[in-house]
Amino acid sequence: GEQVEQRPPHLSVREGDSAVITCTYTDPNSYYFFWYKQEPGASLQLLMKVFSSTEINEGQGFTVLLNKKDKRLSLNLTAAHPGDSAAYFCAVINTGYQNFYFGKGTSLTVIP
Amino acid sequence: DAAVTQKPRYLIKMKGQEAEMKCIPEKGHTAVFWYQQKQSKELKFLIYFQNQQPLDQIDMVKERFSAVCPSSSLCSLGIRTCEAEDSALYLCSSSQSAANSDYTFGSGTRLLVI
């Protein structure tokens, strides 16, 4: 089955710096990719949903890159601010099954 | 407010008691998922319903939980006999059965077993 590996598990950056979180997956049939943000004590908030045909996806303050050749999905927070401090999870869906395959999460701390 | 509604937000049970939490999926969504999350760590898949039928579940759910979707607008997850290790955030997610569906999460039910 699908294996999703998310790195790093913990990340600390200074305000204004960029932060990059990466997920690799194994199933070449994976076709939808998600990034979620979870603030302390809260539920998961969808940041972006990416279809397999789109390699670069811009959000507000972040970019999601999909490299299908390397089976890698990355979330790049540009100019991080303290409000970005949270846990981030990637998730992958493949054509054969509708369940999510989640990464184990990255705890991001942005130091003022 | 999340389009997926979960109740209650908080639940406190003694060991050995039964617990029940509910999920109202987003309107029109036919797939419902339950996850368990401890201490903001990784999400553990519990069970998946499609059109109210359970299609996949882990052994722990088969053995100790009771999960049903009696209607398209209501699902419930129960624990027959709570144990301390069941203390966690239980998240419900729903989606349409379509390739471009969004998967939205409820606010969760935080269970504490003492």
PDB file of C-alpha atoms in Angstrom:
ATOM      1  CA  GLY A   1       0.000   0.000   0.000  1.00  0.00           C
ATOM      2  CA  GLU A   2       0.824   3.660  -0.151  1.00  0.00           C
ATOM      3  CA  GLN A   3       3.583   4.894   2.138  1.00  0.00           C
ATOM      4  CA  VAL A   4       3.814   8.587   2.902  1.00  0.00           C
ATOM      5  CA  GLU A   5       6.882   9.901   4.631  1.00  0.00           C
ATOM      6  CA  GLN A   6       6.913  13.462   5.925  1.00  0.00           C
ATOM      7  CA  ARG A   7      10.020  15.392   6.931  1.00  0.00           C
ATOM      8  CA  PRO A   8      11.075  16.990   9.154  1.00  0.00           C
ATOM      9  CA  PRO A   9       9.023  16.023  12.206  1.00  0.00           C
ATOM     10  CA  HIS A  10       9.968  19.293  13.892  1.00  0.00           C
ATOM     11  CA  LEU A  11      11.023  22.582  12.354  1.00  0.00           C
ATOM     12  CA  SER A  12      11.948  25.867  13.954  1.00  0.00           C
ATOM     13  CA  VAL A  13      12.556  29.010  11.924  1.00  0.00           C
ATOM     14  CA  ARG A  14      12.842  32.716  12.630  1.00  0.00           C
ATOM     15  CA  GLU A  15      10.141  35.134  11.598  1.00  0.00           C
ATOM     16  CA  GLY A  16      10.648  36.164   8.001  1.00  0.00           C
ATOM     17  CA  ASP A  17      12.557  33.022   7.063  1.00  0.00           C
ATOM     18  CA  SER A  18      11.176  30.347   4.794  1.00  0.00           C
ATOM     19  CA  ALA A  19      10.111  26.916   5.994  1.00  0.00           C
ATOM     20  CA  VAL A  20       9.994  23.835   3.816  1.00  0.00           C
ATOM     21  CA  ILE A  21       8.153  20.625   4.631  1.00  0.00           C
ATOM     22  CA  THR A  22       8.393  17.651   2.325  1.00  0.00           C
ATOM     23  CA  CYS A  23       6.407  14.482   1.792  1.00  0.00           C
ATOM     24  CA  THR A  24       7.388  11.562  -0.359  1.00  0.00           C
ATOM     25  CA  TYR A  25       4.962   8.899  -1.451  1.00  0.00           C
ATOM     26  CA  THR A  26       5.314   5.526  -3.090  1.00  0.00           C
ATOM     27  CA  ASP A  27       2.229   4.873  -5.208  1.00  0.00           C
ATOM     28  CA  PRO A  28       2.635   6.268  -8.738  1.00  0.00           C
ATOM     29  CA  ASN A  29      -1.172   6.238  -9.054  1.00  0.00           C
ATOM     30  CA  SER A  30      -1.522   8.923  -6.415  1.00  0.00           C
ATOM     31  CA  TYR A  31      -3.404  11.782  -7.945  1.00  0.00           C
ATOM     32  CA  TYR A  32      -4.651  14.162  -5.288  1.00  0.00           C
ATOM     33  CA  PHE A  33      -2.513  15.747  -2.665  1.00  0.00           C
ATOM     34  CA  PHE A  34      -3.482  17.821   0.338  1.00  0.00           C
ATOM     35  CA  TRP A  35      -1.817  19.995   2.907  1.00  0.00           C
ATOM     36  CA  TYR A  36      -3.527  20.604   6.206  1.00  0.00           C
ATOM     37  CA  LYS A  37      -2.672  22.956   9.037  1.00  0.00           C
ATOM     38  CA  GLN A  38      -3.581  22.130  12.602  1.00  0.00           C
ATOM     39  CA  GLU A  39      -3.269  24.776  15.278  1.00  0.00           C
ATOM     40  CA  PRO A  40      -2.937  23.647  18.904  1.00  0.00           C
ATOM     41  CA  GLY A  41      -6.149  22.124  20.171  1.00  0.00           C
ATOM     42  CA  ALA A  42      -7.916  22.594  16.858  1.00  0.00           C
ATOM     43  CA  SER A  43      -8.987  20.463  13.941  1.00  0.00           C
ATOM     44  CA  LEU A  44      -7.386  20.216  10.512  1.00  0.00           C
ATOM     45  CA  GLN A  45      -7.724  23.173   8.207  1.00  0.00           C
ATOM     46  CA  LEU A  46      -7.272  22.549   4.512  1.00  0.00           C
ATOM     47  CA  LEU A  47      -4.493  24.740   3.116  1.00  0.00           C
ATOM     48  CA  MET A  48      -4.442  23.475  -0.423  1.00  0.00           C
ATOM     49  CA  LYS A  49      -5.605  20.626  -2.590  1.00  0.00           C
ATOM     50  CA  VAL A  50      -3.341  19.814  -5.521  1.00  0.00           C
ATOM     51  CA  PHE A  51      -4.205  17.786  -8.567  1.00  0.00           C
ATOM     52  CA  SER A  52      -1.535  15.647 -10.079  1.00  0.00           C
ATOM     53  CA  SER A  53      -1.244  17.665 -13.267  1.00  0.00           C
ATOM     54  CA  THR A  54      -0.244  20.885 -11.544  1.00  0.00           C
ATOM     55  CA  GLU A  55       3.303  21.181 -10.405  1.00  0.00           C
ATOM     56  CA  ILE A  56       3.321  24.603  -8.834  1.00  0.00           C
ATOM     57  CA  ASN A  57       0.467  25.863  -6.712  1.00  0.00           C
ATOM     58  CA  GLU A  58       0.478  29.248  -5.044  1.00  0.00           C
ATOM     59  CA  GLY A  59      -1.419  30.020  -1.898  1.00  0.00           C
ATOM     60  CA  GLN A  60      -1.448  32.983   0.429  1.00  0.00           C
ATOM     61  CA  GLY A  61       2.059  33.075   1.837  1.00  0.00           C
ATOM     62  CA  PHE A  62       3.009  29.618   0.650  1.00  0.00           C
ATOM     63  CA  THR A  63       3.764  27.515  -2.397  1.00  0.00           C
ATOM     64  CA  VAL A  64       3.094  23.850  -2.941  1.00  0.00           C
ATOM     65  CA  LEU A  65       5.334  21.994  -5.338  1.00  0.00           C
ATOM     66  CA  LEU A  66       4.569  18.577  -6.769  1.00  0.00           C
ATOM     67  CA  ASN A  67       7.302  16.532  -8.393  1.00  0.00           C
ATOM     68  CA  LYS A  68       5.630  13.426  -9.773  1.00  0.00           C
ATOM     69  CA  LYS A  69       8.828  11.996 -11.143  1.00  0.00           C
ATOM     70  CA  ASP A  70      10.381  11.937  -7.683  1.00  0.00           C
ATOM     71  CA  LYS A  71       7.006  11.389  -5.951  1.00  0.00           C
ATOM     72  CA  ARG A  72       7.616  14.384  -3.756  1.00  0.00           C
ATOM     73  CA  LEU A  73       5.256  17.026  -2.455  1.00  0.00           C
ATOM     74  CA  SER A  74       6.531  20.061  -0.644  1.00  0.00           C
ATOM     75  CA  LEU A  75       5.053  22.976   1.233  1.00  0.00           C
ATOM     76  CA  ASN A  76       7.143  26.109   1.218  1.00  0.00           C
ATOM     77  CA  LEU A  77       6.099  28.854   3.591  1.00  0.00           C
ATOM     78  CA  THR A  78       7.667  32.082   2.447  1.00  0.00           C
ATOM     79  CA  ALA A  79       8.422  34.706   5.068  1.00  0.00           C
ATOM     80  CA  ALA A  80       7.024  32.712   7.965  1.00  0.00           C
ATOM     81  CA  HIS A  81       5.325  34.569  10.802  1.00  0.00           C
ATOM     82  CA  PRO A  82       4.362  33.438  14.307  1.00  0.00           C
ATOM     83  CA  GLY A  83       0.808  32.713  13.178  1.00  0.00           C
ATOM     84  CA  ASP A  84       2.205  29.933  11.016  1.00  0.00           C
ATOM     85  CA  SER A  85       3.273  28.019  14.119  1.00  0.00           C
ATOM     86  CA  ALA A  86       1.243  24.817  13.946  1.00  0.00           C
ATOM     87  CA  ALA A  87       1.350  21.192  12.895  1.00  0.00           C
ATOM     88  CA  TYR A  88       1.234  20.532   9.183  1.00  0.00           C
ATOM     89  CA  PHE A  89       0.103  17.312   7.572  1.00  0.00           C
ATOM     90  CA  CYS A  90       0.274  16.124   4.004  1.00  0.00           C
ATOM     91  CA  ALA A  91      -2.223  13.611   2.662  1.00  0.00           C
ATOM     92  CA  VAL A  92      -2.374  11.600  -0.523  1.00  0.00           C
ATOM     93  CA  ILE A  93      -5.175   9.841  -2.380  1.00  0.00           C
ATOM     94  CA  ASN A  94      -4.617   7.319  -5.111  1.00  0.00           C
ATOM     95  CA  THR A  95      -6.909   6.088  -7.840  1.00  0.00           C
ATOM     96  CA  GLY A  96      -7.581   2.740  -6.231  1.00  0.00           C
ATOM     97  CA  TYR A  97      -8.864   3.852  -2.872  1.00  0.00           C
ATOM     98  CA  GLN A  98     -10.555   6.885  -1.496  1.00  0.00           C
ATOM     99  CA  ASN A  99      -8.902   6.835   1.862  1.00  0.00           C
ATOM    100  CA  PHE A 100      -6.287   9.339   2.820  1.00  0.00           C
ATOM    101  CA  TYR A 101      -2.756   8.359   3.466  1.00  0.00           C
ATOM    102  CA  PHE A 102      -1.399  10.902   5.901  1.00  0.00           C
ATOM    103  CA  GLY A 103       2.130  11.902   6.669  1.00  0.00           C
ATOM    104  CA  LYS A 104       3.057  11.859  10.344  1.00  0.00           C
ATOM    105  CA  GLY A 105       3.087  15.606  10.585  1.00  0.00           C
ATOM    106  CA  THR A 106       5.555  18.436  11.062  1.00  0.00           C
ATOM    107  CA  SER A 107       5.476  20.669  14.091  1.00  0.00           C
ATOM    108  CA  LEU A 108       6.515  24.137  12.950  1.00  0.00           C
ATOM    109  CA  THR A 109       7.598  26.849  15.362  1.00  0.00           C
ATOM    110  CA  VAL A 110       8.166  30.379  14.097  1.00  0.00           C
ATOM    111  CA  ILE A 111      10.276  32.404  16.502  1.00  0.00           C
ATOM    112  CA  PRO A 112       9.471  36.140  16.618  1.00  0.00           C
TER     113      PRO A 112
ATOM    114  CA  ASP B   1     -17.610  26.908  11.297  1.00  0.00           C
ATOM    115  CA  ALA B   2     -16.663  23.511   9.879  1.00  0.00           C
ATOM    116  CA  ALA B   3     -19.097  22.060   7.367  1.00  0.00           C
ATOM    117  CA  VAL B   4     -18.679  18.756   9.173  1.00  0.00           C
ATOM    118  CA  THR B   5     -20.233  18.899  12.622  1.00  0.00           C
ATOM    119  CA  GLN B   6     -19.016  16.817  15.514  1.00  0.00           C
ATOM    120  CA  LYS B   7     -20.605  16.485  18.912  1.00  0.00           C
ATOM    121  CA  PRO B   8     -19.783  16.745  21.693  1.00  0.00           C
ATOM    122  CA  ARG B   9     -16.639  18.848  21.608  1.00  0.00           C
ATOM    123  CA  TYR B  10     -15.447  17.394  24.888  1.00  0.00           C
ATOM    124  CA  LEU B  11     -16.218  14.096  26.551  1.00  0.00           C
ATOM    125  CA  ILE B  12     -14.996  12.826  29.895  1.00  0.00           C
ATOM    126  CA  LYS B  13     -15.482   9.193  30.842  1.00  0.00           C
ATOM    127  CA  MET B  14     -14.336   6.895  33.592  1.00  0.00           C
ATOM    128  CA  LYS B  15     -12.502   3.725  32.682  1.00  0.00           C
ATOM    129  CA  GLY B  16     -14.970   1.040  31.788  1.00  0.00           C
ATOM    130  CA  GLN B  17     -17.709   3.430  30.744  1.00  0.00           C
ATOM    131  CA  GLU B  18     -19.211   3.617  27.308  1.00  0.00           C
ATOM    132  CA  ALA B  19     -18.579   6.637  25.117  1.00  0.00           C
ATOM    133  CA  GLU B  20     -20.377   7.893  22.041  1.00  0.00           C
ATOM    134  CA  MET B  21     -19.594  10.708  19.672  1.00  0.00           C
ATOM    135  CA  LYS B  22     -21.458  11.881  16.614  1.00  0.00           C
ATOM    136  CA  CYS B  23     -20.606  13.278  13.233  1.00  0.00           C
ATOM    137  CA  ILE B  24     -22.853  15.075  10.780  1.00  0.00           C
ATOM    138  CA  PRO B  25     -21.116  14.949   7.408  1.00  0.00           C
ATOM    139  CA  GLU B  26     -21.198  17.808   4.975  1.00  0.00           C
ATOM    140  CA  LYS B  27     -24.402  17.783   2.969  1.00  0.00           C
ATOM    141  CA  GLY B  28     -24.133  15.632  -0.131  1.00  0.00           C
ATOM    142  CA  HIS B  29     -21.024  13.836   1.052  1.00  0.00           C
ATOM    143  CA  THR B  30     -21.246  10.071   0.865  1.00  0.00           C
ATOM    144  CA  ALA B  31     -17.916   9.074   2.381  1.00  0.00           C
ATOM    145  CA  VAL B  32     -17.178   9.435   6.086  1.00  0.00           C
ATOM    146  CA  PHE B  33     -13.895   8.783   7.823  1.00  0.00           C
ATOM    147  CA  TRP B  34     -12.945   8.623  11.480  1.00  0.00           C
ATOM    148  CA  TYR B  35      -9.464   9.246  12.792  1.00  0.00           C
ATOM    149  CA  GLN B  36      -7.883   9.165  16.216  1.00  0.00           C
ATOM    150  CA  GLN B  37      -5.186  11.667  17.113  1.00  0.00           C
ATOM    151  CA  LYS B  38      -3.190  11.647  20.326  1.00  0.00           C
ATOM    152  CA  GLN B  39      -1.360  14.747  21.517  1.00  0.00           C
ATOM    153  CA  SER B  40      -1.415  16.449  18.105  1.00  0.00           C
ATOM    154  CA  LYS B  41       0.633  13.673  16.638  1.00  0.00           C
ATOM    155  CA  GLU B  42      -0.097  11.537  13.610  1.00  0.00           C
ATOM    156  CA  LEU B  43      -3.633  10.733  12.596  1.00  0.00           C
ATOM    157  CA  LYS B  44      -4.626   7.122  12.996  1.00  0.00           C
ATOM    158  CA  PHE B  45      -7.235   5.892  10.559  1.00  0.00           C
ATOM    159  CA  LEU B  46     -10.093   4.099  12.290  1.00  0.00           C
ATOM    160  CA  ILE B  47     -12.925   3.431   9.870  1.00  0.00           C
ATOM    161  CA  TYR B  48     -14.312   4.512   6.516  1.00  0.00           C
ATOM    162  CA  PHE B  49     -17.957   4.502   5.396  1.00  0.00           C
ATOM    163  CA  GLN B  50     -19.225   4.829   1.869  1.00  0.00           C
ATOM    164  CA  ASN B  51     -22.979   5.387   1.495  1.00  0.00           C
ATOM    165  CA  GLN B  52     -23.407   4.426   5.153  1.00  0.00           C
ATOM    166  CA  GLN B  53     -21.661   1.084   4.717  1.00  0.00           C
ATOM    167  CA  PRO B  54     -18.337   0.402   6.458  1.00  0.00           C
ATOM    168  CA  LEU B  55     -15.770  -0.399   3.786  1.00  0.00           C
ATOM    169  CA  ASP B  56     -12.595  -0.487   5.822  1.00  0.00           C
ATOM    170  CA  GLN B  57     -11.680  -0.458   9.498  1.00  0.00           C
ATOM    171  CA  ILE B  58      -8.786  -1.350  11.688  1.00  0.00           C
ATOM    172  CA  ASP B  59      -8.831  -4.282  14.060  1.00  0.00           C
ATOM    173  CA  MET B  60      -9.124  -2.077  17.139  1.00  0.00           C
ATOM    174  CA  VAL B  61     -12.426  -0.734  15.864  1.00  0.00           C
ATOM    175  CA  LYS B  62     -13.770  -4.196  15.158  1.00  0.00           C
ATOM    176  CA  GLU B  63     -12.835  -5.347  18.629  1.00  0.00           C
ATOM    177  CA  ARG B  64     -13.678  -2.424  20.902  1.00  0.00           C
ATOM    178  CA  PHE B  65     -15.592   0.216  19.008  1.00  0.00           C
ATOM    179  CA  SER B  66     -19.033   0.460  17.485  1.00  0.00           C
ATOM    180  CA  ALA B  67     -19.399   2.635  14.427  1.00  0.00           C
ATOM    181  CA  VAL B  68     -22.505   3.181  12.346  1.00  0.00           C
ATOM    182  CA  CYS B  69     -24.046   5.628   9.936  1.00  0.00           C
ATOM    183  CA  PRO B  70     -27.782   5.165  10.411  1.00  0.00           C
ATOM    184  CA  SER B  71     -28.500   7.839   7.857  1.00  0.00           C
ATOM    185  CA  SER B  72     -26.670   9.870   5.258  1.00  0.00           C
ATOM    186  CA  SER B  73     -26.673  12.795   7.638  1.00  0.00           C
ATOM    187  CA  LEU B  74     -25.478  11.138  10.812  1.00  0.00           C
ATOM    188  CA  CYS B  75     -22.668   8.834  11.861  1.00  0.00           C
ATOM    189  CA  SER B  76     -21.594   7.782  15.308  1.00  0.00           C
ATOM    190  CA  LEU B  77     -18.493   6.291  16.825  1.00  0.00           C
ATOM    191  CA  GLY B  78     -18.756   4.506  20.134  1.00  0.00           C
ATOM    192  CA  ILE B  79     -16.321   2.904  22.511  1.00  0.00           C
ATOM    193  CA  ARG B  80     -17.865   0.013  24.379  1.00  0.00           C
ATOM    194  CA  THR B  81     -15.508   0.066  27.356  1.00  0.00           C
ATOM    195  CA  CYS B  82     -13.250   3.081  27.632  1.00  0.00           C
ATOM    196  CA  GLU B  83      -9.607   2.652  28.491  1.00  0.00           C
ATOM    197  CA  ALA B  84      -7.070   5.319  29.374  1.00  0.00           C
ATOM    198  CA  GLU B  85      -5.340   4.808  26.025  1.00  0.00           C
ATOM    199  CA  ASP B  86      -8.517   5.922  24.255  1.00  0.00           C
ATOM    200  CA  SER B  87      -7.965   9.484  25.435  1.00  0.00           C
ATOM    201  CA  ALA B  88      -7.511  11.381  22.178  1.00  0.00           C
ATOM    202  CA  LEU B  89      -9.028  13.760  19.683  1.00  0.00           C
ATOM    203  CA  TYR B  90     -11.450  11.937  17.399  1.00  0.00           C
ATOM    204  CA  LEU B  91     -11.788  13.567  14.019  1.00  0.00           C
ATOM    205  CA  CYS B  92     -14.492  12.953  11.461  1.00  0.00           C
ATOM    206  CA  SER B  93     -14.009  13.805   7.815  1.00  0.00           C
ATOM    207  CA  SER B  94     -16.398  13.593   4.893  1.00  0.00           C
ATOM    208  CA  SER B  95     -16.143  13.770   1.127  1.00  0.00           C
ATOM    209  CA  GLN B  96     -18.063  13.189  -2.054  1.00  0.00           C
ATOM    210  CA  SER B  97     -17.239  10.066  -3.979  1.00  0.00           C
ATOM    211  CA  ALA B  98     -15.599  12.031  -6.710  1.00  0.00           C
ATOM    212  CA  ALA B  99     -12.082  12.524  -7.894  1.00  0.00           C
ATOM    213  CA  ASN B 100     -12.068  16.244  -7.186  1.00  0.00           C
ATOM    214  CA  SER B 101     -13.762  16.121  -3.841  1.00  0.00           C
ATOM    215  CA  ASP B 102     -12.734  18.136  -0.872  1.00  0.00           C
ATOM    216  CA  TYR B 103     -12.152  16.278   2.334  1.00  0.00           C
ATOM    217  CA  THR B 104     -13.310  18.464   5.168  1.00  0.00           C
ATOM    218  CA  PHE B 105     -12.802  17.793   8.834  1.00  0.00           C
ATOM    219  CA  GLY B 106     -15.019  18.474  11.782  1.00  0.00           C
ATOM    220  CA  SER B 107     -13.777  20.220  14.897  1.00  0.00           C
ATOM    221  CA  GLY B 108     -13.335  16.899  16.631  1.00  0.00           C
ATOM    222  CA  THR B 109     -14.417  15.337  19.886  1.00  0.00           C
ATOM    223  CA  ARG B 110     -11.779  15.387  22.576  1.00  0.00           C
ATOM    224  CA  LEU B 111     -12.184  12.362  24.806  1.00  0.00           C
ATOM    225  CA  LEU B 112     -10.559  12.101  28.201  1.00  0.00           C
ATOM    226  CA  VAL B 113     -10.730   8.796  30.011  1.00  0.00           C
ATOM    227  CA  ILE B 114      -9.910   8.969  33.710  1.00  0.00           C
TER     228      ILE B 114
END
